[in-house]
PDB file of C-alpha atoms in Angstrom:
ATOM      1  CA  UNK A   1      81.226 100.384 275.785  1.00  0.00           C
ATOM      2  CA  UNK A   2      82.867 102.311 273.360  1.00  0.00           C
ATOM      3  CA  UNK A   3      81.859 102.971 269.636  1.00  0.00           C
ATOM      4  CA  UNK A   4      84.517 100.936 267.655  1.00  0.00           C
ATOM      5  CA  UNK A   5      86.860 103.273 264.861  1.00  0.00           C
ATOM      6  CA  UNK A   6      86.034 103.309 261.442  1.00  0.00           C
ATOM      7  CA  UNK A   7      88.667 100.263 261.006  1.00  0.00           C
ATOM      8  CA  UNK A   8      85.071  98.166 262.627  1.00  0.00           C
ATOM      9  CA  UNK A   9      87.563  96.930 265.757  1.00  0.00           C
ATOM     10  CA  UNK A  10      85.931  97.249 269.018  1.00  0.00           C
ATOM     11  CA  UNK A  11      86.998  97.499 272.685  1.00  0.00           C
ATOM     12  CA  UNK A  12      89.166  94.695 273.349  1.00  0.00           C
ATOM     13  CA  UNK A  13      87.744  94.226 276.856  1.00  0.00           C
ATOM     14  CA  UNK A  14      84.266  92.474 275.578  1.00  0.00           C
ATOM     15  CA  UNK A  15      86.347  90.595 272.798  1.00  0.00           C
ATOM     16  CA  UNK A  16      88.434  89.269 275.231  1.00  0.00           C
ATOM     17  CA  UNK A  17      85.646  88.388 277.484  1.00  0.00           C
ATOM     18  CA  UNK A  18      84.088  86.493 274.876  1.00  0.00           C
ATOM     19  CA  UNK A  19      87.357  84.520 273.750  1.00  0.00           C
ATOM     20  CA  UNK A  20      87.549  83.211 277.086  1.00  0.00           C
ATOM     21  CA  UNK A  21      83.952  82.489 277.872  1.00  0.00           C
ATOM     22  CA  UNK A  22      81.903  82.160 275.242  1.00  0.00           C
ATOM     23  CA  UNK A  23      79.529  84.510 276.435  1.00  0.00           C
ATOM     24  CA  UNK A  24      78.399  88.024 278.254  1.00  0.00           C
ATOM     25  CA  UNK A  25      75.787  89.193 280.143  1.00  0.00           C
ATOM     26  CA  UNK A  26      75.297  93.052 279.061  1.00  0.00           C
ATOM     27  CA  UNK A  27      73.124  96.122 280.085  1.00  0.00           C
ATOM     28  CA  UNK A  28      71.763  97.580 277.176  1.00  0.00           C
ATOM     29  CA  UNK A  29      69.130 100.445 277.188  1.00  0.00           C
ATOM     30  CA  UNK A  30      66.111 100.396 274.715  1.00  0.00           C
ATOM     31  CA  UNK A  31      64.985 103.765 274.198  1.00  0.00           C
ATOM     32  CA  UNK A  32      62.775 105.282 276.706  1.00  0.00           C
ATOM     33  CA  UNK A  33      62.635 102.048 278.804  1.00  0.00           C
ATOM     34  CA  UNK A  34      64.441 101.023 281.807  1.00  0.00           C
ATOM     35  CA  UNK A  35      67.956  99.384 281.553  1.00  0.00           C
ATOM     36  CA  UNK A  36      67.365  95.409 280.385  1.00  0.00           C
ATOM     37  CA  UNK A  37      70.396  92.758 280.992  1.00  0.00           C
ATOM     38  CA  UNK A  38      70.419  89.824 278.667  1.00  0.00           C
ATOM     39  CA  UNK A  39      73.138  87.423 278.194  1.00  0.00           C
ATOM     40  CA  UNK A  40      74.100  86.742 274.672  1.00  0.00           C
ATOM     41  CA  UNK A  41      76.454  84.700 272.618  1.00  0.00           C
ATOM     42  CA  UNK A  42      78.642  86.642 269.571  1.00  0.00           C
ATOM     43  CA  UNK A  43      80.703  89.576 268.884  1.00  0.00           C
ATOM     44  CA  UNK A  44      80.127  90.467 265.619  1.00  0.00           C
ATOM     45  CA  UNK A  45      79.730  94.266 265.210  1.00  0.00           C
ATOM     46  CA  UNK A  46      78.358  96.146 262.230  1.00  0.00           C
ATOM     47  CA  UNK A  47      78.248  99.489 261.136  1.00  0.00           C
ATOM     48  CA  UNK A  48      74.804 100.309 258.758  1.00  0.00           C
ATOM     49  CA  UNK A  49      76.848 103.944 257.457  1.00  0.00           C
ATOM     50  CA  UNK A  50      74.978 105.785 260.492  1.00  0.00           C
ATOM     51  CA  UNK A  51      75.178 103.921 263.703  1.00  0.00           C
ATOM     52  CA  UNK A  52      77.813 100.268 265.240  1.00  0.00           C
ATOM     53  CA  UNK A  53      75.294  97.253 266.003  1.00  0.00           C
ATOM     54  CA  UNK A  54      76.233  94.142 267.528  1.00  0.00           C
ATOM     55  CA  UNK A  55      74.541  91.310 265.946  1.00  0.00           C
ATOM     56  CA  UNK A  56      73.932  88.192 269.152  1.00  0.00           C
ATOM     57  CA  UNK A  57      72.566  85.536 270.116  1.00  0.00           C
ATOM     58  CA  UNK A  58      69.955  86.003 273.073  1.00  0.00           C
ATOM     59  CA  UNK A  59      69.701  83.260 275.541  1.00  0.00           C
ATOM     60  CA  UNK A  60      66.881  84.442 277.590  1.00  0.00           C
ATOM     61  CA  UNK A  61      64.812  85.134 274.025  1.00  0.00           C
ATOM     62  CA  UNK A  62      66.646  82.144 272.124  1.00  0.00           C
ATOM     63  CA  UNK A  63      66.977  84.388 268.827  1.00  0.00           C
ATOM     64  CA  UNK A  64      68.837  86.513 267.203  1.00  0.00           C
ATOM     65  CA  UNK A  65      68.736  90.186 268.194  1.00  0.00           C
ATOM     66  CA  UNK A  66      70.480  93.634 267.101  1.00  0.00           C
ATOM     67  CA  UNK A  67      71.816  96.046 269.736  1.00  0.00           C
ATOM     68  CA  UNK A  68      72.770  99.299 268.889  1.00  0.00           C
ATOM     69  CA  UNK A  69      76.592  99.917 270.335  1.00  0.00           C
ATOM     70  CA  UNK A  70      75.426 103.403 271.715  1.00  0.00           C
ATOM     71  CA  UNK A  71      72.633 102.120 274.350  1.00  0.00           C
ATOM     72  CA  UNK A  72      75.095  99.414 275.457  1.00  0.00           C
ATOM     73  CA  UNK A  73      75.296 100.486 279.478  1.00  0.00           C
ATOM     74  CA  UNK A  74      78.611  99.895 281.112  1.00  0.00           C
ATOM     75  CA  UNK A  75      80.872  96.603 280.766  1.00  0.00           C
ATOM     76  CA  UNK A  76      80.024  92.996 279.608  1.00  0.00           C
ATOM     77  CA  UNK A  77      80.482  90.531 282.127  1.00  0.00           C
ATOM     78  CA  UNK A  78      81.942  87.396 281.354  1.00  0.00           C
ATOM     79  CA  UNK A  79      79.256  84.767 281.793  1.00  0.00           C
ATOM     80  CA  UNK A  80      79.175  80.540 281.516  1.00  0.00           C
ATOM     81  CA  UNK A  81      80.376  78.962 277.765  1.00  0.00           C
ATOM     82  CA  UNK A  82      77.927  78.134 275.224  1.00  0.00           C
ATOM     83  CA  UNK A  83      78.672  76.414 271.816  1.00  0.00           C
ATOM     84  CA  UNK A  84      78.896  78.349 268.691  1.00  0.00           C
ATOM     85  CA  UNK A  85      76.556  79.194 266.569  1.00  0.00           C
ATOM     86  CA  UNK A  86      76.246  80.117 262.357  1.00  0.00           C
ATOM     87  CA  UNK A  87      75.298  83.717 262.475  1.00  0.00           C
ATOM     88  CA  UNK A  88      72.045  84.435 261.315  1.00  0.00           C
ATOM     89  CA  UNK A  89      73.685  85.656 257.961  1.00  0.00           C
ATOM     90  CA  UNK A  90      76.104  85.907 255.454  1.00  0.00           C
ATOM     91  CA  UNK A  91      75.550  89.210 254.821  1.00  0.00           C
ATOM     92  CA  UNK A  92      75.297  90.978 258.543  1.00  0.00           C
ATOM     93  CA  UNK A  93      75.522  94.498 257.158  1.00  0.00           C
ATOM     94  CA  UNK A  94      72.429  93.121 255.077  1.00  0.00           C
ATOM     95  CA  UNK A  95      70.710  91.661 258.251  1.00  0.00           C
ATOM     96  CA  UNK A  96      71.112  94.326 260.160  1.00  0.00           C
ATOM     97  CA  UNK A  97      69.737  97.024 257.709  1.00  0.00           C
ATOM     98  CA  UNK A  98      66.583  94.781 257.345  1.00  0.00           C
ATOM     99  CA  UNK A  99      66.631  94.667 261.002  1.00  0.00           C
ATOM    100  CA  UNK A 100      66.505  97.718 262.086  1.00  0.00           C
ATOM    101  CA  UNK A 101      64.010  99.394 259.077  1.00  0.00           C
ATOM    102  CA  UNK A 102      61.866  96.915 260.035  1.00  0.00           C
ATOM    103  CA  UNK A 103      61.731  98.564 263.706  1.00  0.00           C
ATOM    104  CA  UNK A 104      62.255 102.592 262.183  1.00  0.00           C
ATOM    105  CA  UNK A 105      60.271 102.443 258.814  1.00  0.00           C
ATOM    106  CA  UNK A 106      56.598 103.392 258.913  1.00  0.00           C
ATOM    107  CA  UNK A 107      56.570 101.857 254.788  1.00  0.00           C
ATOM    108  CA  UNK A 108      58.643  99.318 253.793  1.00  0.00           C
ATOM    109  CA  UNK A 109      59.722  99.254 249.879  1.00  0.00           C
ATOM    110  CA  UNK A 110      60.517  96.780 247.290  1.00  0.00           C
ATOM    111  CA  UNK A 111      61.575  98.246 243.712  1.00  0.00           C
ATOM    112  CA  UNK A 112      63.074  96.407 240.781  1.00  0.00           C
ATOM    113  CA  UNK A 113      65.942  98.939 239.778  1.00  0.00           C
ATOM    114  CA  UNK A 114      66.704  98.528 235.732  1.00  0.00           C
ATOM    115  CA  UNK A 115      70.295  98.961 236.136  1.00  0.00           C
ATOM    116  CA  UNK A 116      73.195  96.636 236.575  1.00  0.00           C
ATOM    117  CA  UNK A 117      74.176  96.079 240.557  1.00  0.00           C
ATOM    118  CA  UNK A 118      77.492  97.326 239.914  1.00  0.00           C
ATOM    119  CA  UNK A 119      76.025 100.453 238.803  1.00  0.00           C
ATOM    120  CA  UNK A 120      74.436 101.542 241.516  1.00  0.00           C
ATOM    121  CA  UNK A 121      76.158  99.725 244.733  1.00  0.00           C
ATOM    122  CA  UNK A 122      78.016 103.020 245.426  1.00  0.00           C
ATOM    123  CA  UNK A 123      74.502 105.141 245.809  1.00  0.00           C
ATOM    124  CA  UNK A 124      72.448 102.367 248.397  1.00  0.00           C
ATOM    125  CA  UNK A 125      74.249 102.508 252.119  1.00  0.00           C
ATOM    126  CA  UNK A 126      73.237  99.925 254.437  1.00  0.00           C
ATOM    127  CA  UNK A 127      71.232 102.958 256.307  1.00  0.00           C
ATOM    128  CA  UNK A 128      69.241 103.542 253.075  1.00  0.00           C
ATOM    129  CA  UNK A 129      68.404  99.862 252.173  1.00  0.00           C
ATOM    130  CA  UNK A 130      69.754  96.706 250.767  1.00  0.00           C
ATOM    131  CA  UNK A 131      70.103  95.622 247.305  1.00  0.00           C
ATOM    132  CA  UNK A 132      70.378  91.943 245.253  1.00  0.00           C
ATOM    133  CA  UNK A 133      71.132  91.369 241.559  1.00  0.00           C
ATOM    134  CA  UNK A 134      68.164  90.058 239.829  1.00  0.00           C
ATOM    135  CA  UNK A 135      70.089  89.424 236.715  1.00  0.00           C
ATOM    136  CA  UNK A 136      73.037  90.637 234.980  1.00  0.00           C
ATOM    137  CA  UNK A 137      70.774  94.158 233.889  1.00  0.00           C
ATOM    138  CA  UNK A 138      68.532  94.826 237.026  1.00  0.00           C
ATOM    139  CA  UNK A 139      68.299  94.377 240.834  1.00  0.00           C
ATOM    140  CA  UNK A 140      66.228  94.931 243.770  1.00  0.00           C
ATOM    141  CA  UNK A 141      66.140  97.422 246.647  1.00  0.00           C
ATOM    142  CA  UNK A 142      64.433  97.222 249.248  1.00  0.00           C
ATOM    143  CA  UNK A 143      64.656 100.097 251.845  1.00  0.00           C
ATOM    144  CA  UNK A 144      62.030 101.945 253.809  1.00  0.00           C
ATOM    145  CA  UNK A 145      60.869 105.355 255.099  1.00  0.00           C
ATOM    146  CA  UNK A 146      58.541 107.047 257.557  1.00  0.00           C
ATOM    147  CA  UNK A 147      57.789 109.328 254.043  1.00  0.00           C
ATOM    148  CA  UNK A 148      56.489 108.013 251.166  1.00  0.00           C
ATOM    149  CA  UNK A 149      57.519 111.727 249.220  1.00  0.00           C
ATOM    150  CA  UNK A 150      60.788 111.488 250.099  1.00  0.00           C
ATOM    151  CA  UNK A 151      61.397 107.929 249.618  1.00  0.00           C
ATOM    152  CA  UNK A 152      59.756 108.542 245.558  1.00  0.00           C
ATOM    153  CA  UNK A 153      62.811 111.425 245.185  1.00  0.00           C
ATOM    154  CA  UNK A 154      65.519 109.159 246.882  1.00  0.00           C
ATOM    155  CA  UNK A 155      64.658 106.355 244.301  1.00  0.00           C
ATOM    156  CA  UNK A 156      64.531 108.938 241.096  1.00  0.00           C
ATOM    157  CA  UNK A 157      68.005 110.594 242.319  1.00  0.00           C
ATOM    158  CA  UNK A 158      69.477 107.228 241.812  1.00  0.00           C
ATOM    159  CA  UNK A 159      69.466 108.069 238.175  1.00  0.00           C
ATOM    160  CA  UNK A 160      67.847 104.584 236.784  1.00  0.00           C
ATOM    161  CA  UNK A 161      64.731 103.691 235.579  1.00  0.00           C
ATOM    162  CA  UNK A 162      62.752 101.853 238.406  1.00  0.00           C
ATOM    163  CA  UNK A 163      59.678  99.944 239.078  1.00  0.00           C
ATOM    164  CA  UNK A 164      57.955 100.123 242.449  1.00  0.00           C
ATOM    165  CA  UNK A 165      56.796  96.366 243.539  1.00  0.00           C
ATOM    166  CA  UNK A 166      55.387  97.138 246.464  1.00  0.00           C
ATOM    167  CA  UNK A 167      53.675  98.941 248.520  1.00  0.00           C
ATOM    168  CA  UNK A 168      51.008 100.594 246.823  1.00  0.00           C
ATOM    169  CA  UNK A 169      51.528 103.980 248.695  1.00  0.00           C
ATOM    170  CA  UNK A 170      54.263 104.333 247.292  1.00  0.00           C
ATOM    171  CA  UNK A 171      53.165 104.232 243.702  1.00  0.00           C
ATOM    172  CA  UNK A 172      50.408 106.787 244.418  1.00  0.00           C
ATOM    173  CA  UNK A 173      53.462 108.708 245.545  1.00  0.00           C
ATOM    174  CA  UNK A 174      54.889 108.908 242.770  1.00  0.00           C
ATOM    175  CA  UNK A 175      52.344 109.479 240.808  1.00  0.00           C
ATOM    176  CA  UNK A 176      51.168 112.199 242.930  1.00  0.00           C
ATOM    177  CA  UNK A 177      54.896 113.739 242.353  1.00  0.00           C
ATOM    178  CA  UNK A 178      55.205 113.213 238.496  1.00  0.00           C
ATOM    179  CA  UNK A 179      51.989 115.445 238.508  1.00  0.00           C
ATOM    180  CA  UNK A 180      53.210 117.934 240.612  1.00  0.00           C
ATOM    181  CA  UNK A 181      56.683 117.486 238.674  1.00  0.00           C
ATOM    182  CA  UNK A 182      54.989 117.611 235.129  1.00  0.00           C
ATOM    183  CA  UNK A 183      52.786 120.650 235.534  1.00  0.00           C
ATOM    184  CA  UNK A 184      55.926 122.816 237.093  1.00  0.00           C
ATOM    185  CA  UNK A 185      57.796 122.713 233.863  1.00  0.00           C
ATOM    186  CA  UNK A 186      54.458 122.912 231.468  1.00  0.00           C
ATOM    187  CA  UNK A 187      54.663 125.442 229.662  1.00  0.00           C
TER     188      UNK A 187
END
């Protein structure tokens, strides 16, 4: 399957399939395991600013599952009609970015960001995290990292003041990093 354009249109081929149908039955390779078929129930693709996912229903796991587009092997087949169903979000971009740092992330983050969501919307892709409006001066991000070090810089370039909810690695991060920060410009 082909990775949709940056207009987030796909093949028309499993579309199609799916309009008449209700469902396919695709091939999709996890990494470094063999090729797994499931049938699933959907089309909704979504692009996290790095890699196209399509967000399904699985019928032989009876949830909701993400599949990148990339390890998608070969054609959908058209397979029997099943009834729809609400997708498991309103916010699939949202979903998915959850999803998949939940899989990739060694730490997982929460910080309360002392800035208006408006302000920093434009700095938080869907690869780096998510973020919600607490109130009409602060929100929350919540993103995560295989490196605490880098994670502590990533949240100081966003140019706000911050504080780090959870996890505690992460604050001894960044205290660790103020340190080192604090005695390379003591004078």
């Amino acid at each position: 399957m082909a990775a949709p354009d940056d207009r987030h249109t796909a093949s028309s081929e499993p579309r199609a399939a799916l309009l008449r149908h209700g469902s396919c039955v695709l091939a999709w390779r996890p990494p470094d395991l063999a090729l797994l078929g499931t049938t699933f129930l959907g089309d909704p693709l979504v692009h996290t600013g790095r890699r196209w996912y399509l967000v399904a229903w699985d019928t032989v796991r009876e949830e909701w599952r993400t599949f990148r587009v990339d390890r998608i092997d070969g054609r959908p087949t058209p397979d029997r009609r099943f009834s729809h169903r609400d997708p498991p979000a309103q916010d699939l971009a949202a979903y998915v970015a959850r999803r998949v740092s939940a899989v990739r992330d060694r730490y997982h983050a929460e910080v309360i960001l002392h800035a208006p969501l408006a302000e920093v919307t434009a700095r938080v892709t869907y690869a780096i995290g998510t973020i919600e409006a607490i109130d009409e001066h602060s929100c929350v991000l919540r993103t995560g990292a295989e490196w605490l070090d880098g994670l502590a810089v990533y949240i100081v370039s966003l140019g706000v003041d911050f504080e780090i909810s959870e996890p505690p690695e992460l604050i001894e991060a960044v205290r660790t990093l103020a340190a080192r920060f604090a005695s390379a410009v003591a004078p």
